CSV table of C-alpha atoms and ligand atoms in Angstrom, one decimal:
chain,number,residue,atom,x,y,z
A,1,MET,CA,-2.1,-72.4,30.1
A,2,ALA,CA,-1.5,-69.0,32.8
A,3,PHE,CA,-3.7,-66.2,32.8
A,4,GLY,CA,-5.4,-66.8,30.0
A,5,TYR,CA,-1.7,-67.3,27.9
A,6,GLN,CA,-1.0,-70.0,26.1
A,7,ALA,CA,2.6,-70.9,27.1
A,8,GLU,CA,5.5,-73.4,26.1
A,9,SER,CA,8.5,-73.8,27.7
A,10,ALA,CA,12.2,-75.1,26.5
A,11,ASP,CA,15.2,-75.9,28.3
A,12,SER,CA,18.1,-74.4,26.1
A,13,ALA,CA,18.5,-72.3,23.0
A,14,ALA,CA,18.4,-74.7,20.4
A,15,THR,CA,15.0,-75.9,21.6
A,16,ALA,CA,13.9,-72.8,21.7
A,17,ARG,CA,14.6,-71.7,18.3
A,18,ARG,CA,12.9,-75.2,17.2
A,19,LYS,CA,9.9,-74.6,18.7
A,20,PHE,CA,9.9,-70.4,17.8
A,21,ALA,CA,10.5,-71.4,13.7
A,22,ALA,CA,7.2,-72.8,13.9
A,23,GLY,CA,5.6,-69.5,14.9
A,24,GLY,CA,2.6,-68.4,16.6
A,25,PHE,CA,4.2,-66.3,19.5
A,26,ASP,CA,3.8,-63.2,20.6
A,27,LEU,CA,6.3,-62.8,23.1
A,28,VAL,CA,9.4,-64.7,24.8
A,29,LEU,CA,10.4,-64.7,28.1
A,30,CYS,CA,14.7,-65.5,27.2
A,31,ASP,CA,16.9,-66.3,30.1
A,32,ILE,CA,20.1,-64.4,29.4
A,33,ASP,CA,22.1,-67.3,31.4
A,34,MET,CA,21.2,-70.8,29.9
A,35,PRO,CA,23.5,-73.4,29.9
A,36,GLY,CA,25.1,-73.6,26.1
A,37,GLU,CA,24.5,-70.4,23.9
A,38,SER,CA,23.1,-67.0,26.1
A,39,GLY,CA,20.0,-65.6,25.8
A,40,THR,CA,22.0,-62.6,24.3
A,41,SER,CA,22.7,-64.4,21.4
A,42,LEU,CA,19.5,-66.0,20.4
A,43,LEU,CA,17.9,-62.2,20.9
A,44,PRO,CA,19.0,-60.7,17.4
A,45,TRP,CA,18.2,-64.7,16.0
A,46,LEU,CA,14.4,-64.1,17.4
A,47,LYS,CA,14.2,-60.5,16.0
A,48,GLU,CA,15.1,-61.4,12.7
A,49,VAL,CA,12.9,-64.5,12.4
A,50,ASP,CA,9.9,-62.1,13.4
A,51,PRO,CA,10.7,-58.3,13.6
A,52,ASP,CA,7.5,-57.9,15.8
A,53,ILE,CA,8.1,-60.6,18.5
A,54,ALA,CA,8.3,-58.9,22.1
A,55,VAL,CA,11.3,-60.3,23.9
A,56,MET,CA,11.8,-60.1,27.5
A,57,MET,CA,15.0,-61.0,29.2
A,58,VAL,CA,15.5,-62.5,32.7
A,59,THR,CA,18.6,-63.0,34.1
A,60,GLY,CA,19.4,-63.2,38.1
A,61,ILE,CA,22.2,-60.0,38.3
A,62,ASP,CA,20.2,-56.5,38.3
A,63,ASP,CA,22.8,-55.7,35.5
A,64,ALA,CA,22.4,-51.8,34.1
A,65,GLY,CA,24.8,-52.6,31.3
A,66,THR,CA,23.4,-56.0,30.5
A,67,ALA,CA,19.9,-54.8,30.3
A,68,VAL,CA,20.9,-51.9,28.2
A,69,SER,CA,22.8,-53.8,25.8
A,70,ALA,CA,19.5,-56.3,25.4
A,71,MET,CA,17.2,-53.6,24.7
A,72,LEU,CA,19.7,-52.0,22.3
A,73,LYS,CA,19.4,-55.3,20.3
A,74,GLY,CA,15.5,-55.4,20.4
A,75,ALA,CA,14.1,-56.7,23.7
A,76,SER,CA,11.0,-54.8,25.2
A,77,ASP,CA,12.3,-55.6,28.5
A,78,TYR,CA,14.3,-56.6,31.6
A,79,LEU,CA,13.3,-58.8,34.5
A,80,CYS,CA,15.1,-59.4,37.2
A,81,LYS,CA,15.1,-62.6,39.4
A,82,PRO,CA,13.6,-62.8,41.8
A,83,PHE,CA,10.3,-62.0,40.8
A,84,SER,CA,7.1,-62.1,41.7
A,85,LEU,CA,4.4,-63.5,39.2
A,86,PRO,CA,1.7,-60.1,39.2
A,87,GLU,CA,5.0,-58.8,38.3
A,88,VAL,CA,6.0,-61.0,35.2
A,89,ARG,CA,1.6,-60.6,34.2
A,90,ALA,CA,2.4,-56.7,34.0
A,91,ARG,CA,5.2,-56.5,32.7
A,92,THR,CA,4.0,-58.7,29.9
A,93,GLU,CA,0.7,-57.4,29.5
A,94,GLN,CA,3.0,-54.2,29.0
A,95,ALA,CA,5.1,-55.5,26.8
A,96,LEU,CA,2.2,-57.1,24.2
A,97,GLU,CA,0.5,-53.4,24.6
A,98,LYS,CA,4.0,-52.1,23.4
A,99,ARG,CA,3.8,-54.8,20.5
A,100,ARG,CA,0.4,-54.6,19.3
A,101,LEU,CA,0.5,-50.9,19.3
A,102,MET,CA,3.8,-51.3,17.3
A,103,ILE,CA,2.2,-53.3,14.5
A,104,GLU,CA,-1.2,-50.9,14.7
A,105,ASN,CA,0.8,-48.1,13.9
A,106,ARG,CA,3.1,-49.8,11.2
A,107,GLN,CA,-0.2,-51.3,9.5
A,108,TYR,CA,-1.6,-47.9,9.8
A,109,GLN,CA,1.8,-46.2,8.1
A,110,ASP,CA,1.0,-48.8,5.4
A,111,HIS,CA,-2.1,-47.7,5.0
A,112,LEU,CA,-1.3,-44.0,4.6
A,113,GLU,CA,1.7,-44.7,2.1
A,114,HIS,CA,-0.8,-46.8,0.5
A,115,LEU,CA,-3.4,-44.2,0.4
A,116,VAL,CA,-0.3,-41.5,-0.7
A,117,SER,CA,0.6,-44.1,-3.5
A,118,GLU,CA,-3.0,-44.6,-4.8
A,119,ARG,CA,-3.8,-40.5,-5.0
A,120,THR,CA,-0.6,-39.7,-6.5
A,121,LYS,CA,-1.1,-42.1,-9.1
A,122,LYS,CA,-4.5,-40.6,-9.4
A,123,VAL,CA,-2.9,-37.3,-9.7
A,124,ARG,CA,-0.2,-38.3,-12.2
A,125,GLU,CA,-2.8,-39.9,-14.3
A,126,GLY,CA,-4.7,-36.7,-14.3
A,127,MET,CA,-1.5,-34.6,-14.9
A,128,GLU,CA,-1.1,-36.9,-17.9
A,129,ARG,CA,-4.6,-36.1,-19.5
A,130,ILE,CA,-4.3,-32.4,-18.8
A,131,ARG,CA,-1.2,-32.8,-21.1
A,132,GLY,CA,-2.7,-35.2,-23.7
A,133,LEU,CA,-5.7,-32.5,-23.7
A,134,ASN,CA,-2.9,-29.6,-23.9
A,135,ILE,CA,-1.6,-31.4,-27.3
A,136,LYS,CA,-4.6,-31.8,-28.6
A,137,LEU,CA,-6.1,-28.0,-27.8
A,138,SER,CA,-1.9,-27.0,-29.6
A,139,HIS,CA,-2.7,-28.7,-32.3
A,140,ALA,CA,-6.0,-27.3,-32.9
A,141,TYR,CA,-4.3,-24.0,-32.2
A,142,ASP,CA,-1.8,-24.8,-35.2
A,143,ASN,CA,-4.4,-25.8,-37.3
A,144,THR,CA,-6.4,-22.8,-37.0
A,145,LEU,CA,-2.6,-21.1,-37.9
A,146,THR,CA,-2.3,-22.2,-40.4
A,147,ALA,CA,-5.5,-21.9,-41.8
A,148,LEU,CA,-4.8,-18.3,-41.0
A,149,MET,CA,-1.4,-18.3,-42.6
A,150,ILE,CA,-2.6,-19.9,-46.1
A,151,ALA,CA,-5.2,-16.7,-46.4
A,152,LEU,CA,-2.4,-14.3,-45.5
A,153,ASP,CA,-0.2,-15.9,-48.0
A,154,TYR,CA,-2.9,-16.0,-50.8
A,155,ARG,CA,-3.9,-11.6,-49.9
A,156,ASP,CA,-0.3,-11.0,-50.2
A,157,ASN,CA,2.6,-12.9,-51.5
A,158,GLU,CA,3.5,-13.1,-55.0
A,159,THR,CA,5.1,-16.6,-54.0
A,160,LYS,CA,2.8,-19.2,-53.0
A,161,GLY,CA,4.2,-21.1,-49.8
A,162,HIS,CA,5.9,-18.4,-49.0
A,163,SER,CA,4.8,-18.4,-45.2
A,164,LEU,CA,5.2,-22.0,-45.1
A,165,ARG,CA,8.9,-22.4,-46.0
A,166,VAL,CA,9.5,-19.4,-43.5
A,167,VAL,CA,8.4,-21.5,-41.3
A,168,SER,CA,10.3,-24.4,-42.3
A,169,PHE,CA,13.6,-22.7,-42.7
A,170,THR,CA,13.0,-21.0,-39.4
A,171,ASP,CA,12.6,-24.3,-36.9
A,172,ARG,CA,15.7,-25.4,-39.1
A,173,LEU,CA,17.6,-22.3,-37.7
A,174,ALA,CA,16.3,-22.8,-34.8
A,175,ARG,CA,17.6,-26.4,-34.2
A,176,GLU,CA,20.6,-25.1,-35.3
A,177,LEU,CA,21.1,-22.8,-32.6
A,178,GLY,CA,20.0,-25.4,-29.9
A,179,ILE,CA,16.5,-24.5,-29.5
A,180,GLU,CA,14.2,-27.1,-28.7
A,181,ASP,CA,10.1,-27.6,-27.5
A,182,PRO,CA,8.4,-25.7,-26.3
A,183,ALA,CA,10.6,-22.2,-27.2
A,184,LEU,CA,10.4,-24.1,-30.7
A,185,THR,CA,6.8,-23.8,-31.0
A,186,GLU,CA,6.3,-20.5,-29.5
A,187,ILE,CA,8.9,-19.4,-32.7
A,188,ARG,CA,7.2,-21.1,-34.7
A,189,ARG,CA,4.0,-19.4,-34.7
A,190,GLY,CA,5.6,-16.6,-34.9
A,191,ALA,CA,7.5,-17.1,-38.0
A,192,MET,CA,4.0,-18.5,-38.9
A,193,LEU,CA,2.0,-15.2,-37.9
A,194,HIS,CA,4.8,-12.3,-39.0
A,195,ASP,CA,2.5,-11.0,-41.1
A,196,VAL,CA,-0.9,-10.8,-39.5
A,197,GLY,CA,-0.9,-7.2,-39.3
A,198,LYS,CA,-1.2,-7.2,-43.1
A,199,ILE,CA,-4.6,-7.4,-42.8
A,200,GLY,CA,-5.3,-4.0,-41.3
A,201,ILE,CA,-3.2,-2.4,-44.6
A,202,SER,CA,-5.3,-1.6,-47.5
A,203,ASP,CA,-5.3,-3.6,-50.8
A,204,ALA,CA,-4.5,0.0,-52.6
A,205,ILE,CA,-0.8,0.2,-51.0
A,206,LEU,CA,-0.3,-3.8,-50.6
A,207,SER,CA,-1.0,-4.7,-54.4
A,208,LYS,CA,0.3,-1.5,-55.2
A,209,PRO,CA,2.4,-1.9,-58.2
A,210,GLY,CA,5.5,0.3,-58.2
A,211,PRO,CA,7.1,1.6,-55.1
A,212,LEU,CA,5.6,3.2,-52.4
A,213,ASN,CA,5.5,6.9,-51.7
A,214,ASP,CA,6.8,8.1,-48.1
A,215,ASP,CA,3.0,8.0,-46.5
A,216,GLU,CA,2.1,5.1,-47.8
A,217,ARG,CA,5.5,3.3,-46.5
A,218,ALA,CA,4.7,4.8,-43.3
A,219,ILE,CA,0.9,2.8,-43.2
A,220,MET,CA,3.1,-0.1,-44.3
A,221,HIS,CA,5.3,0.2,-41.6
A,222,MET,CA,2.9,-0.4,-39.1
A,223,HIS,CA,1.8,-3.6,-39.5
A,224,PRO,CA,4.4,-5.1,-36.7
A,225,GLN,CA,2.7,-3.2,-34.8
A,226,LEU,CA,-0.9,-3.9,-36.3
A,227,GLY,CA,-0.1,-7.6,-35.5
A,228,TYR,CA,1.0,-7.4,-32.2
A,229,ASP,CA,-2.3,-5.5,-31.2
A,230,MET,CA,-4.7,-8.3,-32.4
A,231,LEU,CA,-2.5,-11.3,-31.0
A,232,ARG,CA,-1.0,-9.2,-27.5
A,233,ASP,CA,-4.2,-10.4,-25.4
A,234,ILE,CA,-4.0,-14.0,-26.3
A,235,ASP,CA,-2.5,-16.5,-24.0
A,236,PHE,CA,-0.8,-18.9,-26.1
A,237,LEU,CA,0.0,-16.3,-28.4
A,238,GLU,CA,2.0,-14.4,-26.6
A,239,VAL,CA,5.9,-15.1,-27.4
A,240,PRO,CA,4.4,-15.7,-31.3
A,241,ALA,CA,2.9,-11.9,-30.5
A,242,ARG,CA,6.5,-10.5,-29.4
A,243,ILE,CA,8.1,-12.1,-32.9
A,244,VAL,CA,4.9,-10.5,-34.7
A,245,LEU,CA,6.1,-7.1,-33.2
A,246,THR,CA,9.9,-7.0,-34.3
A,247,HIS,CA,10.0,-9.4,-37.2
A,248,GLN,CA,11.2,-6.2,-39.1
A,249,GLU,CA,13.4,-5.1,-36.7
A,250,MET,CA,17.5,-5.4,-37.4
A,251,TRP,CA,20.5,-6.1,-35.6
A,252,ASP,CA,22.2,-2.7,-35.9
A,253,GLY,CA,18.9,-0.9,-34.8
A,254,GLY,CA,17.9,0.2,-38.4
A,255,GLY,CA,14.5,-1.9,-38.2
A,256,TYR,CA,11.2,-0.8,-37.4
A,257,PRO,CA,9.3,-0.2,-35.7
A,258,GLY,CA,10.8,0.0,-32.2
A,259,GLY,CA,14.4,-0.1,-33.9
A,260,MET,CA,15.9,-2.4,-31.6
A,261,ARG,CA,19.0,-3.8,-31.6
A,262,HIS,CA,20.8,-6.9,-30.6
A,263,GLU,CA,19.8,-9.1,-27.7
A,264,GLU,CA,16.9,-6.8,-27.4
A,265,ILE,CA,15.2,-8.2,-30.5
A,266,PRO,CA,13.9,-11.8,-29.2
A,267,ILE,CA,15.8,-14.4,-31.0
A,268,GLY,CA,12.6,-15.8,-32.4
A,269,ALA,CA,12.8,-13.0,-34.7
A,270,ARG,CA,16.4,-12.8,-35.2
A,271,ILE,CA,16.2,-16.2,-36.7
A,272,PHE,CA,12.9,-15.6,-38.9
A,273,ALA,CA,14.6,-12.1,-40.2
A,274,VAL,CA,17.3,-14.7,-41.5
A,275,ALA,CA,14.6,-17.3,-42.7
A,276,ASP,CA,12.5,-14.8,-44.6
A,277,THR,CA,15.1,-13.4,-46.3
A,278,PHE,CA,17.0,-16.3,-47.1
A,279,ASP,CA,13.1,-17.4,-49.3
A,280,ALA,CA,12.8,-14.1,-50.3
A,281,MET,CA,16.0,-14.1,-52.3
A,282,SER,CA,16.1,-18.1,-53.2
A,283,SER,CA,12.4,-17.6,-55.3
A,284,ASP,CA,11.1,-16.1,-58.8
A,285,ARG,CA,9.5,-12.9,-58.6
A,286,PRO,CA,8.0,-11.2,-61.2
A,287,TYR,CA,10.8,-8.7,-61.3
A,288,ARG,CA,13.3,-11.2,-61.2
A,289,ALA,CA,14.5,-14.9,-61.5
A,290,ALA,CA,15.9,-16.7,-57.9
A,291,LEU,CA,18.8,-16.1,-57.2
A,292,GLY,CA,21.8,-18.7,-56.7
A,293,PHE,CA,22.9,-20.3,-53.3
A,294,GLU,CA,25.8,-18.6,-53.2
A,295,GLN,CA,25.0,-14.9,-54.0
A,296,VAL,CA,22.3,-15.5,-51.1
A,297,ARG,CA,25.2,-16.9,-49.0
A,298,GLN,CA,27.3,-14.3,-50.2
A,299,GLU,CA,24.5,-11.4,-49.1
A,300,LEU,CA,23.6,-12.5,-45.4
A,301,ILE,CA,27.5,-12.8,-44.7
A,302,ASP,CA,27.4,-9.3,-46.0
A,303,PHE,CA,24.7,-8.4,-44.0
A,304,ALA,CA,25.5,-10.1,-40.5
A,305,GLY,CA,26.3,-7.7,-37.7
A,306,VAL,CA,24.0,-5.2,-40.1
A,307,GLN,CA,20.6,-6.5,-40.8
A,308,PHE,CA,20.9,-9.7,-39.1
A,309,ASP,CA,22.1,-11.5,-36.4
A,310,PRO,CA,25.7,-12.9,-36.7
A,311,ARG,CA,25.2,-16.0,-34.5
A,312,VAL,CA,22.3,-17.0,-37.0
A,313,VAL,CA,24.1,-16.1,-39.8
A,314,GLU,CA,26.6,-18.6,-38.8
A,315,ALA,CA,24.1,-20.9,-38.0
A,316,PHE,CA,22.6,-21.0,-41.7
A,317,LEU,CA,25.6,-21.6,-43.1
A,318,ARG,CA,26.5,-24.8,-41.5
A,319,VAL,CA,23.7,-26.2,-42.7
A,320,SER,CA,24.5,-27.3,-46.1
A,321,GLU,CA,22.6,-26.0,-49.5
A,322,GLU,CA,21.3,-29.6,-50.3
A,323,GLU,CA,19.8,-29.5,-47.0
A,324,TRP,CA,18.1,-26.3,-47.5
A,325,ARG,CA,17.6,-27.1,-51.1
A,326,SER,CA,15.8,-30.7,-49.7
A,327,ILE,CA,13.3,-28.5,-47.2
A,328,ARG,CA,12.7,-25.6,-49.8
A,329,ASP,CA,11.4,-28.5,-52.4
A,330,HIS,CA,9.6,-30.9,-49.7
A,331,VAL,CA,7.1,-27.9,-48.7
A,332,GLN,CA,6.9,-26.5,-51.9
A,333,SER,CA,5.9,-30.3,-53.5
A,334,ALA,CA,3.3,-30.0,-50.5
A,335,VAL,CA,2.1,-26.9,-51.2
A,336,GLU,CA,1.5,-28.2,-54.7
A,337,ALA,CA,-0.3,-31.7,-53.7
A,338,ARG,CA,-2.9,-29.9,-51.6
A,339,ASP,CA,-2.8,-26.4,-53.5
A,340,GLY,CA,-2.9,-25.3,-50.2
A,341,ALA,CA,-6.0,-26.6,-49.2
A,342,GLY,CA,-4.0,-27.9,-46.2
A,343,ILE,CA,-0.8,-28.3,-44.4
A,344,PRO,CA,1.3,-32.0,-44.1
A,345,ASP,CA,1.4,-32.9,-40.7
A,346,GLU,CA,5.1,-33.3,-41.1
A,347,LEU,CA,5.4,-29.9,-41.8
A,348,PHE,CA,4.9,-28.9,-38.2
A,349,PRO,CA,6.2,-31.5,-36.3
A,350,ARG,CA,4.5,-31.9,-33.3
A,351,VAL,CA,5.2,-31.0,-29.8
A,352,THR,CA,5.4,-34.3,-28.4
A,353,THR,CA,2.6,-37.4,-29.5
A,354,THR,CA,-0.2,-37.5,-27.4
A,355,ARG,CA,-0.9,-41.1,-26.0
A,356,GLU,CA,-4.9,-40.6,-26.0
B,1,FE2,FE1,6.5,-8.3,-42.5
């Protein structure tokens, strides 16, 4: 015991290693010149066994080079012989204080890292929860939109299931063009709502047998704008609202209401135009039977670059007739099975599955 410290001595590096390995040391005073292994060779081993150990090198030669090299290898300090005991005590206390501060600092850092990781985990859990809620909300919106779409179909279209088929065709075409969620969901919603503006058109015009006169046609042509005005202020329908506004535009500028051309027309509306025409031509109507696939195909080719975006027509042609037919049959049988009372989930693939 000296100055209140418990000390042990070793007469060689080998003895020091053996004693040190048993543990319980805070500081080592280590001679550089020892019989056998030197202090500078023992130092790295000490630091490896206990990275927090304070090591003070002791030598008879006041050599700055040796001191620097020892400090670089992890020594805390350097004592030259002859030294006085008060000096050793002061330097020892300094080295132990430095060690204590380093340990405390590291523990504090560990604590902070732990806190950060805990908080990050909480934030991540919060985000996950919000994501789950958003997905639920999105499903709720889709259910509302689906109900609205069915209501619209009953009022306007001769062919039951028209909107549902158009949504499914639009979805398949968009995928063929490499479009993924969330853009895909926006496009699907746009297709679903395309004719929502017809709510504002009177039954007399909407259900008039025979052709419309110029005034009636002008009113009918207001439906994209009416639809857009209904949806434009609804946050989650911003993109679909643009599709509603532009669903009657044509590739060459001959459509309405804006006479937009080419890429000015949102891609969702360009895709919808092909899907809508495909459905119209391949469905039975009171005044004519459904056209054959070859005829529909030819019509789309003829009007590519006129009414339709040629890239979308190409995408349509890449999908086989069998696949189009199977999508159509699938929607139709689902509609007939439910008689329009509800829409099977698989017709509207979800953005992603919720974990809750
Ligand atoms: Fe329309």
